[in-house]
Coordinates of C-alpha atoms in Angstrom, one line a residue:
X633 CA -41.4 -19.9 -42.0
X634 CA -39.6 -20.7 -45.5
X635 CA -36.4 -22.5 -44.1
X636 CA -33.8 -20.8 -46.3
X637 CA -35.1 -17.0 -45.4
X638 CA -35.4 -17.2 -41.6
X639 CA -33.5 -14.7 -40.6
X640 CA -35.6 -12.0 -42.7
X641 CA -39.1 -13.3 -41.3
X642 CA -37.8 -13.3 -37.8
X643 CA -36.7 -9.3 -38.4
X644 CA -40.4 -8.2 -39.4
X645 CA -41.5 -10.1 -36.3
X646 CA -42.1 -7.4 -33.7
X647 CA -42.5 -8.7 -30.3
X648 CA -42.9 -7.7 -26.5
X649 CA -41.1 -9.0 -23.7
X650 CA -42.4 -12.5 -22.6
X651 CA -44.7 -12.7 -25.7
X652 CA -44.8 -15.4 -28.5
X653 CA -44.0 -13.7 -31.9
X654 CA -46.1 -14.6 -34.7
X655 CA -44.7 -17.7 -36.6
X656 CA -41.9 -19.3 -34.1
X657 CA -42.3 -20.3 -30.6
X658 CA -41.5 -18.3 -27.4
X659 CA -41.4 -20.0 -23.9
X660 CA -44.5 -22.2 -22.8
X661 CA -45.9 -21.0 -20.1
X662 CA -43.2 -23.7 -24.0
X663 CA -41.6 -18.4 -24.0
X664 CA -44.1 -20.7 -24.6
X665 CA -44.1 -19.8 -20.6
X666 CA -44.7 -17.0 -17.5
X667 CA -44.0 -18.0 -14.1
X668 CA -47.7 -18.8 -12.9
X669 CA -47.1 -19.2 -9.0
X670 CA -50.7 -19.8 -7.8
X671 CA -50.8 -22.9 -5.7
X672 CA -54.1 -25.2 -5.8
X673 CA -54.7 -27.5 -2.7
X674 CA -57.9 -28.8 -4.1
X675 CA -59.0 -29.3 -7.3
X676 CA -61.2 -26.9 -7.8
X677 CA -58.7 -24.2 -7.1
X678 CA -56.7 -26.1 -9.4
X679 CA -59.2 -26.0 -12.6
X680 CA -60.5 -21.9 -11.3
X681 CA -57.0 -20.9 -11.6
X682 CA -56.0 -23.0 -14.6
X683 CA -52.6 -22.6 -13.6
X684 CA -51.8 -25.4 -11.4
X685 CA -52.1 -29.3 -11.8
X686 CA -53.1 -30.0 -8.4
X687 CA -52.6 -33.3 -7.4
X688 CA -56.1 -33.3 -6.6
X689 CA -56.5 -33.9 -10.8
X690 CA -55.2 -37.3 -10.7
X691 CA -56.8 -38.6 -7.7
X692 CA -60.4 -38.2 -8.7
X693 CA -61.7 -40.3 -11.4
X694 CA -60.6 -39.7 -15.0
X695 CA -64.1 -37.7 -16.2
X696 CA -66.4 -39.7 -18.4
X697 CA -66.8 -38.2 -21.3
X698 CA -67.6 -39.9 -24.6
X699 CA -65.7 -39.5 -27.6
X700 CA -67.4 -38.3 -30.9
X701 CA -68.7 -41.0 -33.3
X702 CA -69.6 -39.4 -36.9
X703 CA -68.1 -36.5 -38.3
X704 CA -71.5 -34.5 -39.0
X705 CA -72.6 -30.9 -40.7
X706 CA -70.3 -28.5 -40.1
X707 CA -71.7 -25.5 -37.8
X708 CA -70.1 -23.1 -40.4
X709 CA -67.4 -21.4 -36.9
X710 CA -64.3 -22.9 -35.0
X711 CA -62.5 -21.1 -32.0
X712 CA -59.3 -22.3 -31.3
X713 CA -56.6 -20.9 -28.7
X714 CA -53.2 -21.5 -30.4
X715 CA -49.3 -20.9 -29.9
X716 CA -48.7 -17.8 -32.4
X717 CA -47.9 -19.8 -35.9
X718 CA -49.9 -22.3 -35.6
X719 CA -53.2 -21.1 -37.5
X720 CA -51.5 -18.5 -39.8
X721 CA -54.2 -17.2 -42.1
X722 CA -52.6 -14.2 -44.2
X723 CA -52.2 -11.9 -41.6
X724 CA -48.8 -12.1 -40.4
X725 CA -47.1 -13.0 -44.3
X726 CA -49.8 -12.8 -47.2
X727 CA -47.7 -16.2 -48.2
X728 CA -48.3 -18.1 -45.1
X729 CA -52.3 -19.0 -44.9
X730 CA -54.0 -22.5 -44.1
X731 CA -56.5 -21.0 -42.5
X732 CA -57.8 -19.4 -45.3
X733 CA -58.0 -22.7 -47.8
X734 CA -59.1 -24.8 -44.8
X735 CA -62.7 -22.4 -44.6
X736 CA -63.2 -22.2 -48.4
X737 CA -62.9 -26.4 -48.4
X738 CA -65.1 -27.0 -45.2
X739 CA -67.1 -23.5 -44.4
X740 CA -65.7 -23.3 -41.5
X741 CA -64.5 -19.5 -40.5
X742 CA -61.8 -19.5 -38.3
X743 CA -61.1 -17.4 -34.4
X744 CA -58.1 -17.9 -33.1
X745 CA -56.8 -16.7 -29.5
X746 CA -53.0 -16.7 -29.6
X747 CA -51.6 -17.9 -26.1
X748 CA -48.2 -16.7 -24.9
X749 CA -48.5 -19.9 -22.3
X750 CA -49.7 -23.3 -21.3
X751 CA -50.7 -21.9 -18.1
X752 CA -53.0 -19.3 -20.0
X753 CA -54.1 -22.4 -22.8
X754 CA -55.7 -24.2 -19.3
X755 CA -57.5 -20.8 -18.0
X756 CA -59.2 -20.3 -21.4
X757 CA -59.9 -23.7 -22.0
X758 CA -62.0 -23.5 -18.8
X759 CA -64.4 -20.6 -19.9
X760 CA -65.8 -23.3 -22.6
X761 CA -65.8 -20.3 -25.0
X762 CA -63.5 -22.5 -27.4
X763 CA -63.4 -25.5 -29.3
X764 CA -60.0 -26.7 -29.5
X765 CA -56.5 -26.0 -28.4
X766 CA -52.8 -26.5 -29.6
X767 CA -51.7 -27.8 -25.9
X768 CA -48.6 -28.8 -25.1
X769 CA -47.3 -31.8 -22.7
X770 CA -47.3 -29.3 -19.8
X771 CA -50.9 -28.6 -20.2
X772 CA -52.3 -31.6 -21.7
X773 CA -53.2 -33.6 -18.4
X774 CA -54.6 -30.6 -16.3
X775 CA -57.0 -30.8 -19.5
X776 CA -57.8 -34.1 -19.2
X777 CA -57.9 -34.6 -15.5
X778 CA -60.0 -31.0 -15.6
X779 CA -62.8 -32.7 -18.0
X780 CA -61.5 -29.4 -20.4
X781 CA -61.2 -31.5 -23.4
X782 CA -62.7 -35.0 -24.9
X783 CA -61.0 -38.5 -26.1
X784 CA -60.9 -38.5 -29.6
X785 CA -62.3 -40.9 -32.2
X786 CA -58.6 -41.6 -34.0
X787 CA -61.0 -43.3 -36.6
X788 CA -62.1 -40.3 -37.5
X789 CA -59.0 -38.9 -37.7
X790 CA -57.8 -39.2 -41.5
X791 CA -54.5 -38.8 -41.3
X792 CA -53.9 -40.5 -38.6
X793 CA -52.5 -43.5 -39.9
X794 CA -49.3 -41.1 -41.5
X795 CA -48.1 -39.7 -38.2
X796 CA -45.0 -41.1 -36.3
X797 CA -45.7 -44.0 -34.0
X798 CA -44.1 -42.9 -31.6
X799 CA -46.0 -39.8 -30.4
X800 CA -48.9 -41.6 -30.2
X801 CA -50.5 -42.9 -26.7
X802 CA -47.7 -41.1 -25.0
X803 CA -48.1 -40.0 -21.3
X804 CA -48.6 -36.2 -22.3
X805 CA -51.8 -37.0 -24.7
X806 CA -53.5 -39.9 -23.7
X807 CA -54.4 -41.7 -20.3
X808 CA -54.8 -45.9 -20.5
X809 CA -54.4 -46.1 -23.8
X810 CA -56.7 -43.8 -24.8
X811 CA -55.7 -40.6 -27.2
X812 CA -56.9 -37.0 -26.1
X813 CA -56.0 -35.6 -29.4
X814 CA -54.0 -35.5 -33.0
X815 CA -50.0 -34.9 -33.1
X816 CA -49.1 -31.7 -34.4
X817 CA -45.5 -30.7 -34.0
X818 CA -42.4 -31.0 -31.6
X819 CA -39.1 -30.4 -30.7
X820 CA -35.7 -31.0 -28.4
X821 CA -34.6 -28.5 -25.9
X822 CA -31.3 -28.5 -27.2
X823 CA -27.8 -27.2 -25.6
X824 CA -26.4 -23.9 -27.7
X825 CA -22.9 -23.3 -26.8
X826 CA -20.8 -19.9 -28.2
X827 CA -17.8 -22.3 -30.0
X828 CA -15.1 -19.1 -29.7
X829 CA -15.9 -19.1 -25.6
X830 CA -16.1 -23.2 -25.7
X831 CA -13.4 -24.0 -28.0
X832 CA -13.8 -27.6 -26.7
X833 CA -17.9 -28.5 -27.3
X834 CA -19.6 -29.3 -24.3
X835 CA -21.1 -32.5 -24.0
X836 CA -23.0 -32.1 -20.8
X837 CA -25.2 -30.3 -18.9
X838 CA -22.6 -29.6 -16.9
X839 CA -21.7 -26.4 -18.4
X840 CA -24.5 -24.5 -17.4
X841 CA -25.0 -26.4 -13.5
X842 CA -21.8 -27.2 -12.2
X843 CA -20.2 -24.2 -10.4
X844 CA -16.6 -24.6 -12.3
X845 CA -18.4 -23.9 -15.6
X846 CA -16.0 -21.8 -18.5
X847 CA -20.2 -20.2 -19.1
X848 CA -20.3 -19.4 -15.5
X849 CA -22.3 -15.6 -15.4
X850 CA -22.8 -16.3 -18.4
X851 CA -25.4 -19.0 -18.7
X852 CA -29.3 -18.5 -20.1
X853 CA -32.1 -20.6 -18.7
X854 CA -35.6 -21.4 -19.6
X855 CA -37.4 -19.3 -17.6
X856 CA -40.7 -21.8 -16.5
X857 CA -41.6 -24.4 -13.6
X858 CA -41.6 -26.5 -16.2
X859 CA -37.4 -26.4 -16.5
X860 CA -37.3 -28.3 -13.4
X861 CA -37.0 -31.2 -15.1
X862 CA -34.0 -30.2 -16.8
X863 CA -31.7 -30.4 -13.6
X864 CA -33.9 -33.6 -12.9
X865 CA -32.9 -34.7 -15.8
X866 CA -28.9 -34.0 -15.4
X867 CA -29.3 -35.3 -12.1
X868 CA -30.4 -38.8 -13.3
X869 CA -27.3 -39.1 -14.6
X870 CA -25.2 -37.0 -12.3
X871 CA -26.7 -38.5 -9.2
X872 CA -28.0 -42.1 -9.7
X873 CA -28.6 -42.3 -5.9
X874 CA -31.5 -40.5 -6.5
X875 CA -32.9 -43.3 -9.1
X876 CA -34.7 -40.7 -10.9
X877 CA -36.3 -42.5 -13.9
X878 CA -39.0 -39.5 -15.2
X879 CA -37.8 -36.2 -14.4
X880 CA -41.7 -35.6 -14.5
X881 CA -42.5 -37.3 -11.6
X882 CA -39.8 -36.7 -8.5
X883 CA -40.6 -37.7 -5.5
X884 CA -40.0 -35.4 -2.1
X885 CA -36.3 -36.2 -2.3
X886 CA -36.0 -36.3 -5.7
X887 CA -37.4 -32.4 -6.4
X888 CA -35.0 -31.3 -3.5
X889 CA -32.1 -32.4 -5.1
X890 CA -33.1 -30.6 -8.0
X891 CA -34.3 -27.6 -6.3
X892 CA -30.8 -27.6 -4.9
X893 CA -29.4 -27.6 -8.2
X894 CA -31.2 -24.4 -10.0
X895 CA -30.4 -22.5 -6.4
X896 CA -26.7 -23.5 -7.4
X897 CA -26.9 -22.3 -10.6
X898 CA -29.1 -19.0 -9.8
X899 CA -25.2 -17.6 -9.1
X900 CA -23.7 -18.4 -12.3
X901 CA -26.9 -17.8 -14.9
X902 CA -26.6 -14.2 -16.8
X903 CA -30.3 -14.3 -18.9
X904 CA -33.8 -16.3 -17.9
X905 CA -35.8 -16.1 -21.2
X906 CA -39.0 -16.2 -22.0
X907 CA -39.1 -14.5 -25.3
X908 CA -36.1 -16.8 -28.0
X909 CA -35.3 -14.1 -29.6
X910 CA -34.2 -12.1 -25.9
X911 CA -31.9 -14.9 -26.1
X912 CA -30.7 -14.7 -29.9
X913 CA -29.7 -11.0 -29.1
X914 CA -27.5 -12.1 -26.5
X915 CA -25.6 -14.8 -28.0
X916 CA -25.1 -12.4 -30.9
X917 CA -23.7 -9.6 -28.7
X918 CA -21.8 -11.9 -26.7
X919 CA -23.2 -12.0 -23.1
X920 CA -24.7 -15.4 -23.1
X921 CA -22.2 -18.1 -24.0
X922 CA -24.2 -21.5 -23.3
X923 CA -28.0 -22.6 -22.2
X924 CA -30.8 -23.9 -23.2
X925 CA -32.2 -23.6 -26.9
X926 CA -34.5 -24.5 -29.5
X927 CA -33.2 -25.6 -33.1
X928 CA -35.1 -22.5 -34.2
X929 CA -33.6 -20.6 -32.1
X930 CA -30.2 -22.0 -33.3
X931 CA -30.7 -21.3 -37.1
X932 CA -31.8 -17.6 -36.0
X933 CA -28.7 -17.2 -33.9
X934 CA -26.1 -18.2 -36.8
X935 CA -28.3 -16.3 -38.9
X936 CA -27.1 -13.4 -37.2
X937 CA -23.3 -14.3 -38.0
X938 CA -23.3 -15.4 -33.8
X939 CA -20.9 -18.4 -34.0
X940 CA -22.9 -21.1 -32.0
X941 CA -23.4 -24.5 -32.2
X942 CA -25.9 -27.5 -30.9
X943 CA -25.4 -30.3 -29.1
X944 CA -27.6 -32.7 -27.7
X945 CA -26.0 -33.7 -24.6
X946 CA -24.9 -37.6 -22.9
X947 CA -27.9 -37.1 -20.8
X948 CA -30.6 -36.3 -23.3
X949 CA -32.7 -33.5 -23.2
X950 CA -36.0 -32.4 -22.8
X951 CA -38.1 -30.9 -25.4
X952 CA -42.0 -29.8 -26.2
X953 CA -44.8 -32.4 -28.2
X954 CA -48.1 -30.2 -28.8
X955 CA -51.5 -31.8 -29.5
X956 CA -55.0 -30.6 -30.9
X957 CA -57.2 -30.9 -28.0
X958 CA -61.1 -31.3 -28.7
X959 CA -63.1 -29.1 -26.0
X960 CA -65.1 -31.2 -24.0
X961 CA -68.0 -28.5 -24.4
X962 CA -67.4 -27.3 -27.8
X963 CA -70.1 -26.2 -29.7
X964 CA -68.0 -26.6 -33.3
X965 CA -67.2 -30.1 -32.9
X966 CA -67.6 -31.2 -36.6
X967 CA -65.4 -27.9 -37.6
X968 CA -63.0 -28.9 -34.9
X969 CA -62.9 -32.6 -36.3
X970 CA -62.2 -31.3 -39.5
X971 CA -59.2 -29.2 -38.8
X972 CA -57.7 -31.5 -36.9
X973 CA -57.8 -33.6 -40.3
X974 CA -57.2 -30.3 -42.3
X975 CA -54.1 -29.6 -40.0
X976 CA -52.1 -33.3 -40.3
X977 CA -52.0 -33.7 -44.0
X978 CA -48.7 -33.9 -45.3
X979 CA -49.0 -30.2 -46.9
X980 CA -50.3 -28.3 -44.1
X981 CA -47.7 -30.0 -41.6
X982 CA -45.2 -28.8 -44.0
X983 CA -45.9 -25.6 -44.0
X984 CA -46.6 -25.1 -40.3
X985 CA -43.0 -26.9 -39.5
X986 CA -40.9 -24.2 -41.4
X987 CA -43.0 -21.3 -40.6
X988 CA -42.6 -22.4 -36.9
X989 CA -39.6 -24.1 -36.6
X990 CA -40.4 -27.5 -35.9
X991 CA -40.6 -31.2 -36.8
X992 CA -43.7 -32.3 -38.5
X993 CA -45.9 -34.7 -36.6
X994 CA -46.5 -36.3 -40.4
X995 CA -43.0 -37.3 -41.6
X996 CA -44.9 -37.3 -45.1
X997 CA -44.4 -33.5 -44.6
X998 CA -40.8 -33.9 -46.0
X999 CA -42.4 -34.1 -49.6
X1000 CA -43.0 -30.5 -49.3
X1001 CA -40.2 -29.2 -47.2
X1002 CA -36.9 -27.7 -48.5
X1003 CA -34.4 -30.6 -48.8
X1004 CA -32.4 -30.3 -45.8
X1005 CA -35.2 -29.3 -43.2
X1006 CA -36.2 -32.7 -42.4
X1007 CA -32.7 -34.0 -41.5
X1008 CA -32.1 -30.6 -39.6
X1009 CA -35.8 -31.1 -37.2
X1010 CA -34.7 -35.1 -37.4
X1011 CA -38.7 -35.4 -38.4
X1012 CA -39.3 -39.6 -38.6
X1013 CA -36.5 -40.0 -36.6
X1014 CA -37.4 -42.4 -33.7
X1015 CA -34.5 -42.9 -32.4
X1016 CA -33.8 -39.6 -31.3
X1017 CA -37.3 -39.0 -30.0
X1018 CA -36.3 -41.9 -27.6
X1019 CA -33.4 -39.1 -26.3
X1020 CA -36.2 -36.5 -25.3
X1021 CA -37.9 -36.2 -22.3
X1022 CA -40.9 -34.2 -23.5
X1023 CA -42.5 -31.9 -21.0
X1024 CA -45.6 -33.8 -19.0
X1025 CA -47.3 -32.5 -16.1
X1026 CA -46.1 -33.2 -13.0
X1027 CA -48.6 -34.8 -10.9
X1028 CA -49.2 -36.8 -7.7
X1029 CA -49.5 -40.1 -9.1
X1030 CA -46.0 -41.0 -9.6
X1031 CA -47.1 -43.9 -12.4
X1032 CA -45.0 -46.6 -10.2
X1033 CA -44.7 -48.0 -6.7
X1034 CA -44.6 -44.9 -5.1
X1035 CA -48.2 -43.9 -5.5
X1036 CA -49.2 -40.1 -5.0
X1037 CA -45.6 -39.3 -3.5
X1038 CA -44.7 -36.9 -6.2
X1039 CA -44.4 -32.8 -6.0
X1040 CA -47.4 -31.7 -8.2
X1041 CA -47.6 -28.6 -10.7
X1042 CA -48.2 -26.4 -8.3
X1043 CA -45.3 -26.4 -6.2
X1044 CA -43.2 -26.3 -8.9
X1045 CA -44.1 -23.1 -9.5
X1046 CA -43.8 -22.0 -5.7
X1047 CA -40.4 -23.3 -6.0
X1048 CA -39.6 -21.8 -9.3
X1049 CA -40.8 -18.6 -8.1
X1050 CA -38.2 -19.0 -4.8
X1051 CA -36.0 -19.9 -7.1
X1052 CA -36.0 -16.9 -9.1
X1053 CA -36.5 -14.5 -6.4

């Protein structure tokens, strides 16, 4: 996506209700995100369906798999599932390939399997047909937990060394210290407000949970389990009674209060979306007047002469972190290896970040970006990392005193899908 011309590449982007369109990110599973509502009460279920993080995952042993050790001949094939935009080889814009250079510099030709969700990223991962995936927080530990994918070798990792610090040996791609993967890209979850409607900005959530809102019936939503967190999140501040501390990983209590919360605001929201641009056409024509949005989302909206604006509210935000994954059965490994180093130098990360819409995972990607694109993504910017809650499966294992008291994946999708009727 070249910064300055968004609006134009998002206009020759057709796109289908609930899909991804090529180059910018739709709902997860991140419109990158369906409403999966199969619920797992072993693990097995769990990995057959690929759509629910059983708690079962986290209570059996973390698989033993090795991690790779040399970086050998390439096989001459890699298979990757990615979001749409994320392995751009010509097809969509005969200016926007890195596929293309990255076969002619290692031999490797390139298959991609573009996933409209995270829950669909876990399914395929499953059928070991592919060597790598673009997984995001809400899929990485079903992965890992699921023996799907293999610890990687960061010392084999090139650019390693250039990404941020802080989005490495996070909780949504590694597990005791160990990484399950290479950075890519991510982003905030950010509050989009109309400013003719909201003459006064918002600077809470409140605006689109509390039942006095100026938006109310008039209030989008991301439409995934994985939004949840989002009133979890509000309520930690809202509600400290609750002492929610990761809006990830609510106990029995906890997820009822939020449960609670998204029933209340069921009444007052006018648009769930999966697909960002369902909700750019309704900021422009006026029936959406605050909600949840991504910054891409926000330059395409003023693009379209809508007159919004983006806050990131007291209480933070949540917000998406994706990861190459290694398959733990892939059959390209050496090809896999090498995009994973192909896909974090400076030049490539710049290129995916403005065709996407996105901060680089390699701040050194602001060499090559259009001047003001790295202050708009904040890419390098660790303090506001520190304000995002980025989306991690919700598992048992609550990670504290509270042991395996916490509401797994899989009911909240039941939930989400009671929720939404």
């Amino acid at each position: 996506m070249i910064f300055n011309s968004l609006p134009n590449q998002l206009q020759r982007r057709p796109t289908t209700p609930g899909s991804r369109p090529s180059g910018v990110r739709s709902p997860h599973g991140r419109g990158r995100l369906s409403t999966a509502v199969a619920a797992a009460a072993a693990l097995t279920a769990a990995l057959a369906a690929g759509c629910s993080g059983s708690s079962d995952a986290t209570r059996t042993a973390l698989p033993q798999i090795p991690a790779q050790q040399v970086i050998g001949a390439t096989e001459g094939q890699l298979n990757l599932i990615a979001w749409a935009g994320y392995a751009e080889d010509g097809t969509t814009d005969p200016k926007v390939d890195w596929v293309t250079p990255f076969t002619k510099a290692t031999g490797c030709k390139v298959q991609t399997k573009i996933a409209d969700t995270s829950d669909s990223m876990v399914a395929l991962m499953k059928t070991g047909k592919y060597d790598g995936v673009s997984a995001s927080g809400d899929a990485s530990l079903r992965l890992i937990y699921g023996g799907d994918v293999a610890p990687v070798n960061t010392s084999l990792l090139t650019n390693y060394p250039d990404i941020a610090d802080y989005l490495k040996e996070q909780p949504y791609n590694s597990v005791g210290g160990q990484m399950y993967g290479a950075p890519h890209g991510y982003g905030a979850n950010y509050l989009m407000y109309n400013r003719n409607k909201l003459p006064q900005p918002p600077t809470s959530w409140s605006v689109v949970f509390e039942k006095n809102s100026p938006a109310a019936g008039k209030i989008t939503a991301y439409d995934s389990p994985i939004y949840i967190a989002d009133a979890a999140l509000y309520l930690k501040s809202k509600r400290p009674d609750l002492k929610i501390k990761d809006p990830y990983a609510l106990d029995q209590k906890q997820f009822d209060a939020a449960i609670a919360l998204l029933k209340q605001q069921r009444a007052l929201v006018g648009q769930y979306w999966h697909n960002f641009l369902d909700e750019v056409q309704a900021f422009k024509i006026g029936d959406i007047t605050a909600g949840t949005s991504w910054q891409v989302t926000a330059l395409a909206t003023k693009a379209e002469k809508a007159p919004v604006e983006t806050v990131l509210p007291v209480e933070g935000a949540t917000g998406w972190s994706d990861t190459w994954m290694i398959s733990s059965r892939a059959r390209n490994p050496n090809c896999m290896y090498r995009w994973m180093n192909w896909i974090t130098t400076a030049k490539v990360q710049s290129q995916v970040a403005q065709w996407f819409g996105q901060a680089a995972a390699n701040p050194k990607a602001c060499r090559y970006t259009a001047k003001s694109f790295c202050s708009e993504y904040k890419i390098g910017d660790a303090d506001f990392y520190k304000k995002i809650a980025f989306w991690k499966t919700p598992v048992a294992n609550c990670g504290d005193d509270r042991g395996d008291s916490c509401v797994d994946y899989s009911r909240w999708s039941q939930a989400w899908a009671e929720i939404k009727g």
